[in-house]
Amino acid sequence: MAEYFVARGLPVPAELSQNPLTHWRRLIVIALSLGVVYIGLRITKIDLSSANPEYAAGVIGQLFHWDFSILTPRDEFETFWDTAEGQMIVTIFLGIIATVFAIIVALPLSFLGARNIMTGNVLTGGIYVVVRLVFTIIRSIDVLIVVIIFGVLLGIGSAAGVLALAFHNVGVLGKLYSEAIEGIDPGPLEAITATGANRVQVIWTAVLPQIVNPYISFTIYRLDTNVRLAPILGLVGGGGIGILLFQSVNLLQYGAAGLIIFMIVVTVALMDFASAQIRRRLV
Amino acid sequence: MAAVLAIQDLVKVYPSGTRAVNGVSLEIQRGEFVVLIGLSGSGKSSLLRCINRLVEPTSGRVVFDGADVTRASRAELRRIRRRIGMVFQQFNLVRRGSVLSNTLAGRLGYRPAWRTILGRPLREDVAAAFENLGRVGIADKAFARADALSGGQQQRVGIARALMQHPDLMLADEPVASLDPATSHSVMKYLEEINKKDGITVICSLHFLSLARRYGTRVIALKAGAVAFDGRPDAIDERRFKEIYGEDAVEVEIGPERSQPQPMSATEAALAALASDPDLGGIADR
Ligand SMILES: Nc1ncnc2c1ncn2[C@@H]1O[C@H](COP(=O)(O)OP(=O)(O)OP(=O)(O)O)[C@@H](O)[C@H]1O
Ligand SMILES: [Mg+2]
């Protein structure tokens, strides 16, 4: 390759003669990565010696000996809603309600968190920064941690689960919505502003038509995610089928646990399929 | 006659440090068709946007019909803006909206926000929208989606939208730069018509001197944000041209109005002929 430059009497670029893999910066990165893995293995004490293969095999076997008695009420005090399938439906609705709550808060806030709408004066610019910071902070707290906190604050149960999930989603949807607004074509905004329209009219006429589809798409994506997350909420006190799963594992009822896991898998797969179908039709 | 627009020592410095407009002073009389020319980056768009404060001027004054635009409060500014129409190179229509709703948007400055939110335009506004769409020859497209239209048609919607404002002044930022020569002429002719028939003052930036000569009553050339020439279009000779565009520039002709150098298909020839006819121009780029 260097001949090209030599033949024309040009200086040979240094980049040509360097092997990028042996460049000192890369060597440092490789050494650091290996160091991290080594230290990680040392301090986390990953130890499989206490695992019992025979016992594990037994449990796995039991997980497939499904206990169908959880599909019917156990006594005269239980109703359909106490059965596993009843709780599965409740769980789906926990995810849906949490999404709805999150939309109600995130939708108006997202306008305050969009730079292209909020620039112009110091006050709105400040609001923009604060709103986006709040979104980021909320999003950075894992939803399971939020459920645990809300469980302490509100008592274990559906309220904690739904509100925690909603809270987390305000951060996620708020950011997605705001970014959808920031991604719009600024041309119509400029043109509508130039007609003498006020801010509300500009948003209504030039912004809304451009964000309807991304908003629907993001909302369905989060609905899908939330319905998948909902069964897990019960494991940390958020209500729904997760509580049943948690109980049956604690009581060593692996047949029931296996069936519940299967039901969750089927539900999630169906949600996945439905959400992909709807979103594909949107775009 | 009083100037419809007076610009005094206008300066625009962007936060990046670029001096896009560097001390421009101009007086523009009612009824003029001013063509703004200059190299890319010479500040044409910035100057036009300072006039209605889509871009906030750094210093200087803009006075529109006796009202100080630069000092206007937000409410006053909106009242001024609604009398200044603007059309854009990229048309800037709401793409998913209908042609009619895009046209109606030109009335927003005159109507309360609740009417916008309820989506109930006044009957008289709808009638005016059809009338203005008719003027630019696309009334039959009123219910089509804006992005289903050709570029020339979209720009005509842009003109109809601006006409809805009953403007005294029309700003046009390279309105034909995204269009082919024949369509360019058809759009320019509408600007010419509203200038001549309605007496609306036009300030239009253009890239081609041939178009400037054909449509302008006055040409203002910008160079590095300052006025390098201001006078009659026919006063721009070879020497002035090189002053404005640099020593290496050669003047090119944008496609002629009636015939094109390359052989044309029958339809193209018909379109070009229609485009040059102001009465039939409406169907030129269908
Ligand atoms: N929003 C902005 N922020 C920073 N600099 C800008 C901005 N808009 C324009 N400029 C700069 O200001 C100068 C003038 O730009 P302007 O768009 O007004 O020129 P123009 O004559 O319209 O050019 P063109 O013919 O390419 O449209 C350029 O150097 C440009 O880079
Ligand atoms: Mg420009």
Coordinates of C-alpha atoms and ligand atoms in Angstrom, one line a residue:
Chain A
M1 CA 0.0 0.0 0.0
A2 CA 2.8 2.3 0.8
E3 CA 4.0 2.1 -2.9
Y4 CA 1.1 4.5 -3.8
F5 CA 2.6 7.2 -1.8
V6 CA 6.3 6.4 -2.5
A7 CA 5.7 6.3 -6.2
R8 CA 4.2 9.8 -6.1
G9 CA 6.9 11.2 -3.7
L10 CA 4.4 11.7 -1.0
P11 CA 5.1 11.0 2.7
V12 CA 3.8 7.6 3.7
P13 CA 1.0 8.1 6.3
A14 CA 1.9 6.6 9.7
E15 CA -1.4 4.8 9.9
L16 CA -0.4 2.5 7.0
S17 CA 2.5 0.9 8.9
Q18 CA 0.7 0.4 12.2
N19 CA -1.0 -2.8 13.1
P20 CA -4.1 -1.5 15.0
L21 CA -4.2 -4.6 17.2
T22 CA -0.8 -3.9 18.6
H23 CA -1.3 -0.2 19.0
W24 CA -0.6 0.7 22.6
R25 CA -4.1 2.1 23.3
R26 CA -5.7 -1.1 22.3
L27 CA -3.2 -3.2 24.3
I28 CA -4.2 -1.2 27.4
V29 CA -7.9 -1.8 26.7
I30 CA -7.3 -5.6 26.3
A31 CA -5.1 -5.8 29.4
L32 CA -7.7 -3.8 31.4
S33 CA -10.5 -6.1 30.2
L34 CA -8.6 -9.3 31.2
G35 CA -7.8 -7.7 34.6
V36 CA -11.5 -7.0 35.2
V37 CA -12.5 -10.6 34.4
Y38 CA -9.7 -12.0 36.7
I39 CA -10.6 -9.7 39.7
G40 CA -14.3 -10.4 39.1
L41 CA -13.8 -14.2 39.3
R42 CA -11.7 -13.8 42.4
I43 CA -14.1 -11.7 44.5
T44 CA -17.5 -13.0 43.4
K45 CA -16.6 -16.6 44.6
I46 CA -18.6 -18.4 41.9
D47 CA -18.8 -21.8 43.4
L48 CA -20.8 -24.7 42.1
S49 CA -19.6 -27.2 44.6
S50 CA -22.8 -27.0 46.7
A51 CA -25.1 -27.8 43.8
N52 CA -26.6 -31.2 43.9
P53 CA -27.1 -32.6 40.3
E54 CA -29.4 -35.4 41.4
Y55 CA -31.7 -33.1 43.4
A56 CA -31.7 -30.5 40.5
A57 CA -32.7 -33.2 38.1
G58 CA -35.5 -34.2 40.4
V59 CA -36.8 -30.6 40.7
I60 CA -36.7 -30.2 36.9
G61 CA -38.7 -33.4 36.5
Q62 CA -41.3 -32.2 39.0
L63 CA -41.6 -28.8 37.2
F64 CA -43.0 -30.8 34.3
H65 CA -45.4 -32.8 36.5
W66 CA -48.0 -30.1 36.2
D67 CA -50.4 -29.7 39.1
F68 CA -53.7 -28.9 37.4
S69 CA -55.5 -28.4 40.7
I70 CA -54.4 -24.8 40.7
L71 CA -56.7 -24.1 37.7
T72 CA -59.8 -24.6 39.8
P73 CA -60.9 -23.0 43.1
R74 CA -59.6 -25.0 46.1
D75 CA -62.5 -24.4 48.4
E76 CA -65.9 -22.7 48.6
F77 CA -64.2 -19.4 49.7
E78 CA -62.1 -19.1 46.5
T79 CA -63.5 -17.8 43.2
F80 CA -62.3 -17.9 39.6
W81 CA -60.0 -14.9 40.4
D82 CA -58.0 -17.0 42.9
T83 CA -57.2 -19.6 40.3
A84 CA -53.9 -19.5 38.4
E85 CA -55.6 -18.5 35.1
G86 CA -57.6 -15.9 37.0
Q87 CA -54.5 -14.5 38.5
M88 CA -52.8 -14.5 35.1
I89 CA -55.6 -12.3 33.7
V90 CA -55.3 -10.0 36.8
T91 CA -51.6 -9.8 36.1
I92 CA -52.1 -8.8 32.5
F93 CA -54.4 -6.0 33.6
L94 CA -51.9 -4.9 36.2
G95 CA -49.5 -4.3 33.3
I96 CA -52.2 -2.5 31.3
I97 CA -53.3 -0.3 34.2
A98 CA -49.7 0.6 35.0
T99 CA -49.2 1.6 31.3
V100 CA -52.3 3.8 31.3
F101 CA -51.2 5.6 34.5
A102 CA -47.8 6.1 33.0
I103 CA -49.2 7.5 29.8
I104 CA -51.4 10.0 31.7
V105 CA -48.4 11.5 33.4
A106 CA -45.8 11.1 30.7
L107 CA -47.8 12.5 27.8
P108 CA -48.1 16.1 29.0
L109 CA -44.6 16.0 30.6
S110 CA -43.1 14.9 27.3
F111 CA -43.8 18.3 25.8
L112 CA -41.9 20.0 28.6
G113 CA -39.0 17.6 28.0
A114 CA -38.6 18.3 24.3
R115 CA -35.8 20.7 23.6
N116 CA -37.1 22.0 20.3
I117 CA -40.3 23.1 22.0
M118 CA -38.8 24.5 25.2
T119 CA -35.8 26.5 23.9
G120 CA -36.3 30.2 23.4
N121 CA -36.3 31.5 27.0
V122 CA -34.5 30.8 30.2
L123 CA -37.6 29.6 32.1
T124 CA -38.7 27.0 29.6
G125 CA -35.2 26.0 29.0
G126 CA -34.8 25.4 32.7
I127 CA -38.0 23.4 32.8
Y128 CA -36.7 21.3 29.9
V129 CA -33.5 20.4 31.8
V130 CA -35.3 19.5 35.0
V131 CA -37.9 17.4 33.3
R132 CA -35.3 15.4 31.3
L133 CA -33.2 15.0 34.5
V134 CA -36.3 13.6 36.3
F135 CA -37.0 11.2 33.5
T136 CA -33.4 10.0 33.6
I137 CA -33.4 9.5 37.3
I138 CA -36.6 7.6 37.4
R139 CA -35.5 5.4 34.5
S140 CA -32.2 4.6 36.2
I141 CA -33.9 3.0 39.2
D142 CA -34.7 -0.6 38.3
V143 CA -38.3 -1.5 38.4
L144 CA -37.8 -4.3 40.9
I145 CA -36.2 -1.9 43.4
V146 CA -39.1 0.5 42.9
V147 CA -41.6 -2.3 43.7
I148 CA -39.8 -3.1 46.9
I149 CA -39.8 0.5 47.9
F150 CA -43.4 1.0 47.0
G151 CA -44.2 -2.3 48.8
V152 CA -42.8 -0.8 52.0
L153 CA -44.6 2.5 51.5
L154 CA -48.0 1.2 50.4
G155 CA -48.0 -2.3 51.7
I156 CA -47.4 -5.5 49.6
G157 CA -50.0 -6.0 46.9
S158 CA -51.4 -4.9 43.6
A159 CA -51.3 -1.1 44.5
A160 CA -47.5 -1.3 45.0
G161 CA -46.9 -3.3 41.9
V162 CA -49.0 -1.1 39.6
L163 CA -47.8 2.2 40.9
A164 CA -44.2 1.1 40.9
L165 CA -44.5 -0.1 37.3
A166 CA -46.3 3.1 36.4
F167 CA -43.6 5.2 38.1
H168 CA -40.8 3.5 36.2
N169 CA -42.7 3.9 32.9
V170 CA -43.2 7.6 33.4
G171 CA -39.4 7.8 33.0
V172 CA -39.2 5.4 30.1
L173 CA -42.2 6.7 28.1
G174 CA -41.4 10.3 29.0
K175 CA -38.0 10.0 27.4
L176 CA -39.3 8.1 24.3
Y177 CA -42.1 10.6 23.8
S178 CA -39.8 13.6 24.3
E179 CA -37.3 12.2 21.8
A180 CA -40.1 11.6 19.3
I181 CA -41.0 15.3 19.6
E182 CA -37.3 16.3 19.2
G183 CA -37.1 14.1 16.0
I184 CA -39.9 15.9 14.1
D185 CA -39.3 17.9 11.0
P186 CA -38.8 21.5 12.2
G187 CA -40.0 22.9 8.9
P188 CA -43.8 22.9 9.6
L189 CA -43.1 24.3 13.1
E190 CA -41.3 27.2 11.5
A191 CA -43.9 27.8 8.9
I192 CA -46.8 27.7 11.4
T193 CA -45.0 30.0 13.8
A194 CA -44.5 32.4 10.9
T195 CA -48.2 32.7 10.3
G196 CA -48.6 34.4 13.7
A197 CA -49.9 31.3 15.5
N198 CA -49.3 31.0 19.3
R199 CA -47.4 28.2 21.0
V200 CA -50.5 26.0 21.6
Q201 CA -51.6 26.4 18.0
V202 CA -48.1 25.6 16.7
I203 CA -48.0 22.4 18.9
W204 CA -51.5 21.4 17.8
T205 CA -51.0 22.0 14.1
A206 CA -47.4 21.2 13.4
V207 CA -46.2 18.9 16.2
L208 CA -49.2 16.6 17.0
P209 CA -49.7 15.2 13.5
Q210 CA -46.0 14.3 13.4
I211 CA -45.9 12.4 16.7
V212 CA -49.1 10.4 16.7
N213 CA -47.6 7.3 15.1
P214 CA -44.4 7.2 17.1
Y215 CA -46.4 7.7 20.3
I216 CA -48.7 4.8 19.5
S217 CA -45.7 2.6 18.5
F218 CA -43.8 3.4 21.7
T219 CA -46.9 2.9 23.9
I220 CA -47.6 -0.5 22.5
Y221 CA -43.9 -1.4 22.9
R222 CA -44.1 -0.4 26.6
L223 CA -47.5 -2.1 27.1
D224 CA -45.9 -5.3 25.8
T225 CA -42.9 -4.9 28.1
N226 CA -45.1 -4.1 31.1
V227 CA -47.3 -7.1 30.7
R228 CA -44.1 -9.2 30.6
L229 CA -42.8 -7.5 33.7
A230 CA -46.0 -7.9 35.6
P231 CA -45.6 -11.6 36.6
I232 CA -42.2 -10.8 38.1
L233 CA -43.6 -8.0 40.2
G234 CA -45.4 -10.5 42.4
L235 CA -42.0 -12.1 43.4
V236 CA -41.1 -8.9 45.2
G237 CA -44.5 -8.1 46.6
G238 CA -46.3 -6.5 43.7
G239 CA -49.3 -8.6 43.4
G240 CA -50.6 -10.9 40.6
I241 CA -49.6 -14.4 39.5
G242 CA -46.0 -13.8 40.7
I243 CA -47.2 -14.2 44.3
L244 CA -48.7 -17.6 43.4
L245 CA -45.4 -18.6 41.8
F246 CA -43.4 -17.4 44.8
Q247 CA -45.6 -19.2 47.2
S248 CA -45.6 -22.5 45.3
V249 CA -41.8 -22.4 45.1
N250 CA -41.5 -21.7 48.8
L251 CA -43.9 -24.6 49.6
L252 CA -41.8 -26.9 47.3
Q253 CA -44.9 -27.3 45.0
Y254 CA -42.8 -27.6 41.8
G255 CA -45.7 -29.1 39.8
A256 CA -47.7 -25.9 40.4
A257 CA -44.7 -23.7 39.8
G258 CA -44.0 -25.4 36.5
L259 CA -47.5 -24.9 35.3
I260 CA -47.5 -21.2 36.3
I261 CA -44.1 -20.7 34.5
F262 CA -45.6 -22.3 31.4
M263 CA -48.6 -20.0 31.5
I264 CA -46.4 -17.0 31.8
V265 CA -44.3 -18.1 28.9
V266 CA -47.4 -18.6 26.7
T267 CA -48.8 -15.2 27.7
V268 CA -45.5 -13.4 27.0
A269 CA -45.2 -15.1 23.7
L270 CA -48.7 -14.1 22.7
M271 CA -48.1 -10.5 23.8
D272 CA -44.9 -10.5 21.8
F273 CA -46.7 -11.7 18.7
A274 CA -49.6 -9.3 19.1
S275 CA -47.5 -6.3 19.8
A276 CA -45.2 -7.0 16.8
Q277 CA -48.3 -7.4 14.5
I278 CA -49.9 -4.1 15.7
R279 CA -46.7 -2.1 15.4
R280 CA -45.9 -3.5 12.0
R281 CA -49.3 -2.4 10.8
L282 CA -48.6 1.1 12.1
V283 CA -45.5 1.8 10.1
Chain B
M1 CA -44.8 56.6 -0.1
A2 CA -43.8 55.1 3.2
A3 CA -41.5 52.1 3.2
V4 CA -43.4 48.9 4.1
L5 CA -40.2 47.6 5.6
A6 CA -37.2 49.4 7.0
I7 CA -34.1 47.5 8.3
Q8 CA -31.5 49.4 10.2
D9 CA -28.0 48.1 11.0
L10 CA -29.3 44.6 11.4
V11 CA -26.8 42.1 12.8
K12 CA -27.2 38.4 13.5
V13 CA -24.5 36.5 15.2
Y14 CA -25.2 32.9 15.9
P15 CA -24.1 31.3 19.2
S16 CA -21.5 29.5 17.1
G17 CA -19.9 32.9 16.5
T18 CA -20.9 33.1 12.8
R19 CA -21.8 36.7 11.7
A20 CA -24.6 35.7 9.3
V21 CA -26.0 39.2 8.9
N22 CA -23.4 42.0 9.3
G23 CA -24.9 45.4 9.5
V24 CA -27.7 45.4 6.8
S25 CA -29.7 48.6 6.3
L26 CA -32.5 48.6 3.7
E27 CA -35.8 50.3 2.9
I28 CA -38.3 48.4 0.9
Q29 CA -41.2 50.2 -0.7
R30 CA -44.7 48.9 -1.0
G31 CA -45.2 46.9 -4.2
E32 CA -41.6 46.1 -4.9
F33 CA -40.5 42.6 -5.9
V34 CA -37.1 42.3 -4.3
V35 CA -34.9 39.4 -5.2
L36 CA -32.2 38.5 -2.7
I37 CA -29.1 36.8 -4.2
G38 CA -25.8 35.8 -2.9
L39 CA -23.5 32.8 -2.4
S40 CA -24.5 29.9 -0.2
G41 CA -23.9 31.1 3.4
S42 CA -24.0 34.8 2.5
G43 CA -26.9 35.2 5.0
K44 CA -30.0 35.3 2.8
S45 CA -32.0 32.9 5.0
S46 CA -30.8 34.6 8.2
L47 CA -31.8 38.0 6.9
L48 CA -35.3 36.8 5.8
R49 CA -35.8 35.1 9.2
C50 CA -34.8 38.2 11.1
I51 CA -37.5 40.1 9.5
N52 CA -40.3 38.1 11.2
R53 CA -38.0 37.1 14.0
L54 CA -38.0 33.3 13.3
V55 CA -34.4 34.1 14.0
E56 CA -33.8 36.6 16.8
P57 CA -31.6 39.5 15.6
T58 CA -28.6 40.3 17.7
S59 CA -28.8 44.0 17.2
G60 CA -30.4 46.5 14.8
R61 CA -34.0 47.3 14.1
V62 CA -36.7 46.0 11.8
V63 CA -39.7 48.2 11.3
F64 CA -42.7 46.7 9.4
D65 CA -45.4 49.2 8.4
G66 CA -44.5 51.5 11.2
A67 CA -44.3 48.8 13.9
D68 CA -41.0 48.0 15.5
V69 CA -40.7 44.2 15.0
T70 CA -37.5 43.9 17.0
R71 CA -39.1 45.5 20.1
A72 CA -42.5 43.9 19.8
S73 CA -43.9 41.8 22.7
R74 CA -44.9 38.2 21.9
A75 CA -48.5 39.2 21.3
E76 CA -47.5 42.1 19.1
L77 CA -45.1 40.0 17.3
R78 CA -47.8 37.5 16.4
R79 CA -50.0 40.3 15.1
I80 CA -47.1 41.5 12.9
R81 CA -46.3 38.0 11.8
R82 CA -49.8 37.3 10.5
R83 CA -49.4 40.1 8.0
I84 CA -46.1 38.7 6.7
G85 CA -46.5 35.5 4.7
M86 CA -43.6 33.2 4.2
V87 CA -42.8 30.4 1.8
F88 CA -39.9 28.0 2.2
Q89 CA -37.6 26.0 0.0
Q90 CA -38.8 22.7 1.6
F91 CA -42.4 23.9 1.5
N92 CA -42.8 23.1 5.2
L93 CA -46.3 21.7 4.9
V94 CA -47.6 19.4 7.6
R95 CA -47.1 16.3 5.5
R96 CA -49.8 14.1 7.0
G97 CA -52.3 16.9 7.0
S98 CA -54.7 17.5 4.1
V99 CA -54.0 20.3 1.6
L100 CA -57.1 22.1 3.0
S101 CA -55.9 21.9 6.6
N102 CA -52.5 23.2 5.6
T103 CA -54.1 26.1 3.8
L104 CA -56.3 26.9 6.8
A105 CA -53.2 27.1 9.0
G106 CA -52.6 30.4 7.4
R107 CA -55.5 31.8 9.4
L108 CA -54.3 30.6 12.8
G109 CA -52.9 34.0 13.8
Y110 CA -56.4 35.5 13.5
R111 CA -58.3 32.7 15.4
P112 CA -58.3 31.6 19.1
A113 CA -56.5 28.5 20.1
W114 CA -59.7 26.7 21.2
R115 CA -60.9 26.7 17.7
T116 CA -57.7 25.0 16.6
I117 CA -58.1 22.4 19.3
L118 CA -61.7 21.7 18.5
G119 CA -60.9 21.4 14.8
R120 CA -63.7 23.7 13.9
P121 CA -62.5 26.2 11.3
L122 CA -64.9 29.1 10.5
R123 CA -67.0 28.7 7.4
E124 CA -65.6 31.9 6.0
D125 CA -62.0 30.6 6.5
V126 CA -62.9 27.3 4.6
A127 CA -64.4 29.4 1.8
A128 CA -61.3 31.6 1.7
A129 CA -59.1 28.5 1.7
F130 CA -60.8 27.1 -1.4
E131 CA -60.6 30.4 -3.1
N132 CA -56.9 30.7 -2.5
L133 CA -56.3 27.1 -3.5
G134 CA -58.3 27.9 -6.6
R135 CA -56.0 30.8 -7.3
V136 CA -53.0 28.6 -7.4
G137 CA -54.9 26.0 -9.4
I138 CA -55.2 23.1 -6.9
A139 CA -58.6 23.4 -5.4
D140 CA -59.4 19.9 -6.6
K141 CA -56.6 18.6 -4.4
A142 CA -58.0 20.1 -1.2
F143 CA -58.7 16.7 0.4
A144 CA -55.5 15.0 -0.7
R145 CA -52.7 14.5 1.8
A146 CA -50.0 17.2 1.5
D147 CA -47.2 14.7 0.9
A148 CA -49.1 13.1 -2.0
L149 CA -48.5 16.2 -4.0
S150 CA -45.6 17.0 -6.3
G151 CA -43.1 19.6 -5.3
G152 CA -44.6 22.4 -7.4
Q153 CA -48.0 21.6 -6.1
Q154 CA -46.8 21.6 -2.5
Q155 CA -45.2 25.0 -3.0
R156 CA -48.5 26.3 -4.3
V157 CA -50.2 25.1 -1.2
G158 CA -47.5 27.1 0.7
I159 CA -48.4 30.2 -1.3
A160 CA -52.1 29.6 -0.6
R161 CA -51.4 29.2 3.1
A162 CA -49.5 32.5 3.1
L163 CA -52.3 34.2 1.1
M164 CA -54.7 33.2 3.9
Q165 CA -52.9 35.6 6.1
H166 CA -53.9 38.6 3.9
P167 CA -50.2 39.6 4.0
D168 CA -48.8 43.0 3.1
L169 CA -45.4 41.4 2.7
M170 CA -44.4 38.0 1.4
L171 CA -41.0 36.5 2.3
A172 CA -39.8 33.6 0.1
D173 CA -36.7 31.7 1.0
E174 CA -35.5 30.0 -2.2
P175 CA -39.0 29.0 -3.0
V176 CA -38.0 27.2 -6.2
A177 CA -34.6 25.7 -5.3
S178 CA -36.1 22.2 -5.0
L179 CA -38.0 22.4 -8.2
D180 CA -37.2 21.7 -11.9
P181 CA -37.0 24.7 -14.2
A182 CA -40.4 24.6 -15.7
T183 CA -42.1 24.1 -12.3
S184 CA -39.9 26.9 -11.0
H185 CA -41.4 29.3 -13.4
S186 CA -44.9 28.2 -12.7
V187 CA -44.3 28.9 -9.0
M188 CA -42.5 32.2 -9.6
K189 CA -45.4 33.3 -11.7
Y190 CA -47.8 33.0 -8.8
L191 CA -45.5 35.2 -6.7
E192 CA -45.4 37.6 -9.5
E193 CA -49.1 37.6 -9.8
I194 CA -49.8 38.3 -6.1
N195 CA -47.2 41.1 -6.3
K196 CA -48.8 42.7 -9.3
K197 CA -52.5 42.0 -8.8
D198 CA -52.7 42.2 -5.0
G199 CA -49.9 44.7 -4.5
I200 CA -48.2 42.4 -2.0
T201 CA -44.5 43.3 -1.5
V202 CA -42.3 40.3 -2.2
I203 CA -38.8 39.6 -0.9
C204 CA -37.6 36.4 -2.5
S205 CA -34.2 34.8 -2.3
L206 CA -33.1 33.0 -5.4
H207 CA -30.0 31.1 -6.5
F208 CA -30.2 31.9 -10.2
L209 CA -29.5 35.3 -11.5
S210 CA -31.6 34.6 -14.6
L211 CA -34.7 34.1 -12.4
A212 CA -33.8 37.2 -10.5
R213 CA -33.6 39.2 -13.7
R214 CA -36.8 37.8 -15.0
Y215 CA -39.0 38.4 -11.9
G216 CA -37.3 41.1 -9.7
T217 CA -37.9 44.8 -9.8
R218 CA -34.9 45.2 -7.6
V219 CA -32.0 43.0 -6.8
I220 CA -30.1 43.0 -3.5
A221 CA -27.0 40.9 -3.3
L222 CA -25.5 39.8 0.0
K223 CA -21.9 39.0 0.5
A224 CA -20.7 37.7 3.9
G225 CA -23.8 39.1 5.5
A226 CA -23.6 42.6 4.1
V227 CA -25.2 44.3 1.1
A228 CA -22.9 44.1 -1.9
F229 CA -25.3 45.3 -4.6
D230 CA -28.7 47.0 -4.5
G231 CA -30.3 48.2 -7.7
R232 CA -32.1 47.3 -10.8
P233 CA -31.7 43.8 -12.1
D234 CA -30.3 44.9 -15.5
A235 CA -27.5 46.8 -13.7
I236 CA -25.8 43.6 -12.8
D237 CA -23.1 43.3 -15.5
E238 CA -20.2 40.9 -15.7
R239 CA -18.1 42.9 -13.3
R240 CA -20.8 43.2 -10.6
F241 CA -21.6 39.5 -11.1
K242 CA -18.0 38.6 -10.3
E243 CA -18.0 40.9 -7.3
I244 CA -21.0 39.1 -5.9
Y245 CA -20.2 35.5 -6.8
G246 CA -16.4 35.6 -6.9
E247 CA -13.9 35.6 -9.8
D248 CA -14.4 32.0 -10.8
A249 CA -18.1 32.2 -11.2
V250 CA -19.8 31.8 -14.5
E251 CA -23.4 32.8 -15.0
V252 CA -25.7 29.9 -15.9
E253 CA -29.2 30.0 -17.3
I254 CA -31.8 28.2 -15.5
G255 CA -34.0 26.4 -18.0
P256 CA -35.8 28.8 -20.3
E257 CA -39.5 29.2 -20.0
R258 CA -40.7 28.1 -23.3
S259 CA -38.3 25.6 -24.7
Q260 CA -35.7 23.4 -23.4
P261 CA -32.4 22.6 -25.0
Q262 CA -32.7 18.8 -24.8
P263 CA -35.4 17.1 -26.8
M264 CA -38.6 16.8 -24.7
S265 CA -41.4 14.4 -24.7
A266 CA -44.7 15.7 -25.9
T267 CA -46.0 16.0 -22.3
E268 CA -42.9 17.8 -21.1
A269 CA -43.2 20.3 -23.9
A270 CA -46.8 20.8 -23.1
L271 CA -46.0 21.3 -19.4
A272 CA -43.3 23.7 -20.1
A273 CA -45.6 25.7 -22.3
L274 CA -48.4 25.7 -19.7
A275 CA -45.9 26.7 -17.1
S276 CA -45.1 29.9 -19.0
D277 CA -48.8 30.8 -19.2
P278 CA -50.0 32.5 -16.1
D279 CA -53.6 31.6 -16.7
L280 CA -52.9 28.0 -17.3
G281 CA -49.9 27.6 -15.0
G282 CA -52.2 26.0 -12.5
I283 CA -52.1 22.7 -14.3
A284 CA -48.5 22.8 -15.3
D285 CA -47.0 20.2 -13.1
R286 CA -49.8 17.9 -12.5
Ligands
LIG1 N1 -28.9 28.1 13.2 C1 -27.6 28.4 12.9 N2 -26.7 28.3 13.8 C2 -25.4 28.6 13.5 N3 -25.0 29.1 12.3 C3 -25.9 29.3 11.4 C4 -27.3 28.9 11.6 N4 -28.0 29.2 10.5 C5 -27.1 29.7 9.6 N5 -25.9 29.7 10.1 C6 -24.6 30.2 9.5 O1 -24.9 31.5 9.1 C7 -24.3 31.8 7.8 C8 -25.4 32.3 6.9 O2 -26.3 31.2 6.7 P1 -27.7 31.4 5.8 O3 -28.4 30.1 5.9 O4 -28.3 32.6 6.3 O5 -27.1 31.7 4.4 P2 -27.8 31.5 3.0 O6 -27.4 32.7 2.2 O7 -29.3 31.4 3.2 O8 -27.2 30.2 2.4 P3 -27.9 29.2 1.4 O9 -27.9 29.8 0.0 O10 -27.0 28.0 1.5 O11 -29.3 28.9 1.9 C9 -23.7 30.5 7.3 O12 -22.3 30.5 7.6 C10 -24.3 29.4 8.2 O13 -23.4 28.4 8.5
MG2 MG -30.7 29.8 2.8

